[in-house]
Amino acid sequence: MKIALLGYGRMGKTIEEIAENRGHEIVLKVSDGIENYDLTKADVAIDFSVPDAAFKNITICFKAGVPVVSGTTGWLDDYEKATKICSEENSAFIYASNFSLGVNVFFELNRKLAGMMQGLEDYSIEIEEIHHTKKLDAPSGTAISLAEQIIHENKQLKGWQLDSADENKIPIHAKRIKDVPGTHVVSYDSNIDTIEIKHTAKSRQGFALGAVVAAEYLQDKTGIYSMKDVLADLFKN
Ligand SMILES: NC(=O)C1=CN([C@@H]2O[C@H](COP(=O)(O)OP(=O)(O)OC[C@H]3O[C@@H](n4cnc5c(N)ncnc54)[C@H](O)[C@@H]3O)[C@@H](O)[C@H]2O)C=CC1
Ligand SMILES: O=C(O)C1=N[C@H](C(=O)O)C[C@H](O)C1
């Protein structure tokens, strides 16, 4: 598979290493605002860039007929617009706030636990995320996904907010500590006990592997997919 990398920073470089180890070829690396890059050799594009650039780069690929895997966080106000353009161009798209297979298992645990805890009013919920100090957005895309999954299960909750003091909103606490690849904790606290689930990434390898596996899944498809589709396909046997 021939891959265009949109964003060649920490993630782009890790994806390059994993993709090459799986027999793929990197045919383009884009790491600045130049928009007239040549996508003709690419079977698929993988976007791990910056919030301000993601939407533009993704739509350039759709218009060139190149499927896109995007992991960039902090641009999702434009997600619906992106999926509309993808459909109009008969292209293919997967976005995930976190491509790690472990985090996608963690998402399932989170949904299940949220369903079990709803109605237990003595517990208050909070989410903590810890990332490296170079991260541009807060809270993390993964923490937002976790919050949205909980809200979907618990209709009493009215949303999420950074460090919220409103009991109807999930407080998300974002911490920045040098070199931390990504840690997420969901906790339910009462006067009697605390229940916590936690995912700790030990490196960026898991995110990058998941993105390459998603690109392998997407390369000959059209339509909008998610990591649930990728995992279902991976584990179908
Ligand atoms: N979904 C997931 O599994 C994961 C998502 N991320 C997200 O991926 C994104 C990238 O993360 P990192 O690689 O750590 O950041 P980084 O800062 O190391 O890399 C970003 C790269 O994008 C480049 N860039 C800037 N303007 C650009 C443009 N107009 N077009 C293309 N590239 C441009 C920068 O030069 C830089 O090389 C962030 O939004 C981060 O939150 C990170 C890890 C996992
Ligand atoms: O910026 C990062 O590094 C990460 N970003 C993603 C997010 O915002 O959730 C995923 C991962 O936690 C690493």
Tab-separated table of C-alpha atoms and ligand atoms in Angstrom:
chain	number	residue	atom	x	y	z
A	1	MET	CA	0.000	0.000	0.000
A	2	LYS	CA	1.297	3.472	-0.874
A	3	ILE	CA	0.722	5.961	1.936
A	4	ALA	CA	0.678	9.781	2.043
A	5	LEU	CA	1.502	11.118	5.514
A	6	LEU	CA	-0.274	14.394	6.316
A	7	GLY	CA	1.748	15.575	9.311
A	8	TYR	CA	5.236	14.256	9.876
A	9	GLY	CA	5.776	14.930	13.574
A	10	ARG	CA	5.889	12.482	16.496
A	11	MET	CA	2.987	10.410	15.150
A	12	GLY	CA	3.893	10.704	11.449
A	13	LYS	CA	7.374	9.337	12.154
A	14	THR	CA	6.068	6.464	14.311
A	15	ILE	CA	3.516	5.575	11.616
A	16	GLU	CA	6.267	5.578	8.968
A	17	GLU	CA	8.278	3.032	10.989
A	18	ILE	CA	5.302	0.724	11.583
A	19	ALA	CA	3.951	1.020	8.024
A	20	GLU	CA	7.338	0.163	6.517
A	21	ASN	CA	7.698	-2.819	8.861
A	22	ARG	CA	4.328	-4.050	7.539
A	23	GLY	CA	5.546	-3.787	3.926
A	24	HIS	CA	3.973	-0.434	2.977
A	25	GLU	CA	5.640	2.490	1.228
A	26	ILE	CA	5.503	6.165	2.212
A	27	VAL	CA	5.115	8.137	-1.028
A	28	LEU	CA	4.458	11.626	0.397
A	29	LYS	CA	5.193	13.506	3.635
A	30	VAL	CA	3.396	16.812	4.205
A	31	SER	CA	4.353	18.884	7.226
A	32	ASP	CA	3.500	22.465	6.391
A	33	GLY	CA	0.762	24.683	4.919
A	34	ILE	CA	1.618	24.020	1.236
A	35	GLU	CA	-1.581	22.749	-0.373
A	36	ASN	CA	-0.618	21.776	-3.946
A	37	TYR	CA	1.019	18.480	-3.051
A	38	ASP	CA	0.851	15.539	-5.425
A	39	LEU	CA	-1.384	12.684	-4.202
A	40	THR	CA	-1.401	10.719	-7.474
A	41	LYS	CA	0.848	7.926	-6.135
A	42	ALA	CA	-1.077	7.459	-2.849
A	43	ASP	CA	-3.564	4.625	-2.172
A	44	VAL	CA	-4.469	6.162	1.201
A	45	ALA	CA	-3.608	9.214	3.325
A	46	ILE	CA	-2.978	9.190	7.080
A	47	ASP	CA	-3.511	12.554	8.787
A	48	PHE	CA	-1.837	13.246	12.143
A	49	SER	CA	-1.235	16.969	11.815
A	50	VAL	CA	-2.510	20.006	13.719
A	51	PRO	CA	-6.106	21.091	14.513
A	52	ASP	CA	-5.967	24.098	12.124
A	53	ALA	CA	-4.773	22.045	9.125
A	54	ALA	CA	-6.711	18.781	9.407
A	55	PHE	CA	-9.997	19.722	7.711
A	56	LYS	CA	-8.282	21.351	4.720
A	57	ASN	CA	-5.869	18.449	4.170
A	58	ILE	CA	-8.596	15.819	4.548
A	59	THR	CA	-10.882	17.476	1.995
A	60	ILE	CA	-8.003	17.906	-0.485
A	61	CYS	CA	-7.574	14.107	-0.314
A	62	PHE	CA	-11.306	13.403	-0.801
A	63	LYS	CA	-11.288	15.645	-3.896
A	64	ALA	CA	-8.278	13.709	-5.221
A	65	GLY	CA	-10.136	10.404	-4.622
A	66	VAL	CA	-7.752	9.310	-1.844
A	67	PRO	CA	-9.283	7.648	1.288
A	68	VAL	CA	-8.283	9.265	4.594
A	69	VAL	CA	-7.508	7.952	8.074
A	70	SER	CA	-7.452	10.900	10.487
A	71	GLY	CA	-6.270	10.912	14.092
A	72	THR	CA	-5.794	14.654	14.487
A	73	THR	CA	-7.768	15.956	17.466
A	74	GLY	CA	-9.238	19.404	18.106
A	75	TRP	CA	-10.882	20.004	14.674
A	76	LEU	CA	-14.181	18.146	15.134
A	77	ASP	CA	-16.469	21.175	14.756
A	78	ASP	CA	-15.903	20.514	11.031
A	79	TYR	CA	-16.437	16.716	11.194
A	80	GLU	CA	-19.972	16.786	9.679
A	81	LYS	CA	-18.772	19.014	6.843
A	82	ALA	CA	-15.895	16.596	6.182
A	83	THR	CA	-18.183	13.538	6.036
A	84	LYS	CA	-20.523	15.404	3.653
A	85	ILE	CA	-17.642	16.199	1.284
A	86	CYS	CA	-16.428	12.584	1.585
A	87	SER	CA	-19.859	11.303	0.490
A	88	GLU	CA	-20.149	13.845	-2.340
A	89	GLU	CA	-16.740	12.785	-3.654
A	90	ASN	CA	-17.515	9.074	-3.178
A	91	SER	CA	-14.376	8.775	-1.062
A	92	ALA	CA	-13.643	6.949	2.229
A	93	PHE	CA	-12.951	8.176	5.768
A	94	ILE	CA	-12.155	6.933	9.255
A	95	TYR	CA	-11.689	9.359	12.140
A	96	ALA	CA	-10.816	8.144	15.638
A	97	SER	CA	-9.829	10.197	18.668
A	98	ASN	CA	-7.635	7.239	19.587
A	99	PHE	CA	-6.472	4.436	17.256
A	100	SER	CA	-4.916	2.269	19.986
A	101	LEU	CA	-6.578	-1.159	20.043
A	102	GLY	CA	-6.291	-1.108	23.862
A	103	VAL	CA	-8.097	2.220	24.112
A	104	ASN	CA	-10.879	0.903	21.903
A	105	VAL	CA	-11.318	-1.992	24.366
A	106	PHE	CA	-11.228	0.635	27.158
A	107	PHE	CA	-14.029	2.520	25.343
A	108	GLU	CA	-16.196	-0.621	25.494
A	109	LEU	CA	-15.465	-0.994	29.237
A	110	ASN	CA	-16.333	2.673	29.734
A	111	ARG	CA	-19.711	2.284	27.995
A	112	LYS	CA	-20.510	-0.849	30.005
A	113	LEU	CA	-19.508	0.736	33.340
A	114	ALA	CA	-21.468	3.936	32.562
A	115	GLY	CA	-24.575	1.834	31.904
A	116	MET	CA	-24.115	0.018	35.245
A	117	MET	CA	-23.528	3.240	37.212
A	118	GLN	CA	-26.414	5.277	35.843
A	119	GLY	CA	-29.028	5.811	38.537
A	120	LEU	CA	-26.476	5.315	41.359
A	121	GLU	CA	-26.755	8.913	42.519
A	122	ASP	CA	-24.246	8.685	45.385
A	123	TYR	CA	-21.384	8.547	42.882
A	124	SER	CA	-19.872	11.560	41.150
A	125	ILE	CA	-18.026	11.024	37.859
A	126	GLU	CA	-14.822	12.617	36.671
A	127	ILE	CA	-12.296	12.087	33.893
A	128	GLU	CA	-8.583	12.813	34.095
A	129	GLU	CA	-6.267	12.878	31.094
A	130	ILE	CA	-2.482	13.318	31.234
A	131	HIS	CA	-0.370	14.124	28.157
A	132	HIS	CA	3.045	15.531	27.222
A	133	THR	CA	3.566	19.285	27.378
A	134	LYS	CA	3.709	19.676	23.545
A	135	LYS	CA	0.030	18.764	23.131
A	136	LEU	CA	-1.893	21.667	21.522
A	137	ASP	CA	-5.471	20.789	22.557
A	138	ALA	CA	-7.204	20.240	25.910
A	139	PRO	CA	-9.047	18.194	26.838
A	140	SER	CA	-7.753	15.316	24.728
A	141	GLY	CA	-9.944	13.906	21.968
A	142	THR	CA	-9.969	10.602	23.854
A	143	ALA	CA	-11.281	12.253	27.047
A	144	ILE	CA	-14.063	13.885	24.997
A	145	SER	CA	-14.951	10.480	23.486
A	146	LEU	CA	-15.064	8.938	26.988
A	147	ALA	CA	-17.331	11.769	28.216
A	148	GLU	CA	-19.665	11.445	25.218
A	149	GLN	CA	-19.930	7.676	25.739
A	150	ILE	CA	-20.913	8.223	29.409
A	151	ILE	CA	-23.430	10.956	28.506
A	152	HIS	CA	-24.999	8.633	25.927
A	153	GLU	CA	-25.652	6.087	28.728
A	154	ASN	CA	-26.690	8.607	31.402
A	155	LYS	CA	-29.398	11.014	30.296
A	156	GLN	CA	-29.143	13.060	33.532
A	157	LEU	CA	-25.787	14.422	32.440
A	158	LYS	CA	-25.963	17.580	30.353
A	159	GLY	CA	-22.459	17.602	28.879
A	160	TRP	CA	-18.810	17.880	29.909
A	161	GLN	CA	-16.552	20.817	30.776
A	162	LEU	CA	-12.915	21.319	31.699
A	163	ASP	CA	-12.758	21.306	35.538
A	164	SER	CA	-16.544	21.730	35.760
A	165	ALA	CA	-18.121	22.474	39.146
A	166	ASP	CA	-21.635	21.884	37.707
A	167	GLU	CA	-22.905	18.510	38.985
A	168	ASN	CA	-24.784	17.931	35.714
A	169	LYS	CA	-21.586	18.144	33.652
A	170	ILE	CA	-18.682	15.698	33.694
A	171	PRO	CA	-15.533	17.498	34.823
A	172	ILE	CA	-12.508	16.674	32.672
A	173	HIS	CA	-9.147	17.464	34.277
A	174	ALA	CA	-6.331	17.884	31.743
A	175	LYS	CA	-2.766	17.617	33.062
A	176	ARG	CA	0.396	18.206	31.048
A	177	ILE	CA	3.575	16.380	32.169
A	178	LYS	CA	6.780	16.042	30.145
A	179	ASP	CA	6.941	13.000	27.807
A	180	VAL	CA	3.673	11.307	28.889
A	181	PRO	CA	2.253	9.586	25.721
A	182	GLY	CA	-1.357	9.491	27.005
A	183	THR	CA	-3.138	8.376	30.204
A	184	HIS	CA	-6.908	8.389	30.783
A	185	VAL	CA	-8.771	7.663	34.024
A	186	VAL	CA	-12.538	7.523	34.514
A	187	SER	CA	-13.589	7.532	38.170
A	188	TYR	CA	-16.805	7.249	40.128
A	189	ASP	CA	-16.467	8.478	43.699
A	190	SER	CA	-18.820	8.179	46.705
A	191	ASN	CA	-18.371	8.595	50.483
A	192	ILE	CA	-17.968	4.819	50.685
A	193	ASP	CA	-15.672	3.891	47.812
A	194	THR	CA	-14.110	4.804	44.480
A	195	ILE	CA	-14.358	2.845	41.237
A	196	GLU	CA	-11.735	3.640	38.571
A	197	ILE	CA	-10.843	2.422	35.111
A	198	LYS	CA	-7.533	3.530	33.607
A	199	HIS	CA	-5.654	3.229	30.319
A	200	THR	CA	-1.959	4.073	30.193
A	201	ALA	CA	-0.165	4.238	26.846
A	202	LYS	CA	3.511	3.280	27.251
A	203	SER	CA	4.538	4.778	23.882
A	204	ARG	CA	3.000	5.998	20.576
A	205	GLN	CA	3.370	2.559	18.964
A	206	GLY	CA	-0.215	1.494	19.782
A	207	PHE	CA	-1.763	4.627	18.231
A	208	ALA	CA	0.374	4.248	15.102
A	209	LEU	CA	-0.292	0.520	14.667
A	210	GLY	CA	-4.046	1.109	14.933
A	211	ALA	CA	-3.866	3.877	12.311
A	212	VAL	CA	-1.971	1.647	9.856
A	213	VAL	CA	-4.407	-1.240	10.431
A	214	ALA	CA	-7.277	1.239	9.787
A	215	ALA	CA	-5.596	2.360	6.533
A	216	GLU	CA	-5.235	-1.268	5.410
A	217	TYR	CA	-8.977	-1.711	6.074
A	218	LEU	CA	-9.975	1.511	4.273
A	219	GLN	CA	-7.787	1.527	1.163
A	220	ASP	CA	-10.258	-0.090	-1.282
A	221	LYS	CA	-13.535	1.111	0.300
A	222	THR	CA	-15.897	4.059	-0.042
A	223	GLY	CA	-17.959	5.464	2.856
A	224	ILE	CA	-17.566	6.574	6.471
A	225	TYR	CA	-16.225	4.047	8.968
A	226	SER	CA	-15.094	3.897	12.598
A	227	MET	CA	-12.632	1.869	14.653
A	228	LYS	CA	-15.566	-0.393	15.612
A	229	ASP	CA	-15.752	-1.466	11.930
A	230	VAL	CA	-11.981	-1.993	11.779
A	231	LEU	CA	-11.957	-4.111	14.951
A	232	ALA	CA	-14.988	-6.141	13.862
A	233	ASP	CA	-13.166	-6.930	10.611
A	234	LEU	CA	-9.903	-7.747	12.432
A	235	PHE	CA	-11.566	-10.194	14.814
A	236	LYS	CA	-14.150	-11.665	12.415
A	237	ASN	CA	-12.535	-15.106	12.404
B	1	LIG	N1	-6.065	9.532	17.275
B	1	LIG	C1	-4.967	9.065	17.879
B	1	LIG	O1	-4.827	7.844	18.111
B	1	LIG	C2	-3.872	10.026	18.219
B	1	LIG	C3	-4.019	11.342	17.897
B	1	LIG	N2	-2.991	12.207	18.085
B	1	LIG	C4	-3.206	13.550	17.539
B	1	LIG	O2	-2.467	13.652	16.319
B	1	LIG	C5	-2.052	14.983	16.107
B	1	LIG	C6	-0.537	15.006	15.847
B	1	LIG	O3	0.140	14.590	17.019
B	1	LIG	P1	1.739	14.606	17.072
B	1	LIG	O4	2.314	13.846	15.937
B	1	LIG	O5	2.103	14.254	18.465
B	1	LIG	O6	2.027	16.171	16.827
B	1	LIG	P2	3.345	16.845	16.230
B	1	LIG	O7	3.277	18.283	16.623
B	1	LIG	O8	4.544	16.060	16.607
B	1	LIG	O9	3.136	16.709	14.655
B	1	LIG	C7	2.251	17.494	13.912
B	1	LIG	C8	2.874	17.722	12.563
B	1	LIG	O10	1.931	18.396	11.717
B	1	LIG	C9	2.676	19.283	10.902
B	1	LIG	N3	1.869	20.331	10.282
B	1	LIG	C10	1.705	21.634	10.641
B	1	LIG	N4	0.928	22.274	9.743
B	1	LIG	C11	0.590	21.352	8.801
B	1	LIG	C12	-0.190	21.400	7.615
B	1	LIG	N5	-0.790	22.534	7.201
B	1	LIG	N6	-0.338	20.257	6.899
B	1	LIG	C13	0.237	19.103	7.305
B	1	LIG	N7	1.008	19.021	8.399
B	1	LIG	C14	1.172	20.126	9.143
B	1	LIG	C15	3.744	19.838	11.847
B	1	LIG	O11	4.814	20.354	11.091
B	1	LIG	C16	4.134	18.592	12.611
B	1	LIG	O12	5.172	17.901	11.947
B	1	LIG	C17	-2.524	15.766	17.331
B	1	LIG	O13	-3.759	16.370	17.028
B	1	LIG	C18	-2.724	14.687	18.389
B	1	LIG	O14	-3.686	15.037	19.360
B	1	LIG	C19	-1.808	11.829	18.626
B	1	LIG	C20	-1.622	10.531	19.012
B	1	LIG	C21	-2.646	9.533	18.845
B	2	LIG	O1	-1.696	14.441	21.420
B	2	LIG	C1	-1.450	13.265	21.771
B	2	LIG	O2	-0.304	12.883	22.023
B	2	LIG	C2	-2.572	12.324	21.842
B	2	LIG	N1	-3.735	12.709	21.409
B	2	LIG	C3	-4.917	11.951	21.319
B	2	LIG	C4	-6.035	12.594	22.096
B	2	LIG	O3	-6.143	13.835	22.076
B	2	LIG	O4	-6.830	11.882	22.700
B	2	LIG	C5	-4.719	10.488	21.591
B	2	LIG	C6	-3.615	10.134	22.540
B	2	LIG	O5	-4.070	10.177	23.846
B	2	LIG	C7	-2.348	10.940	22.328
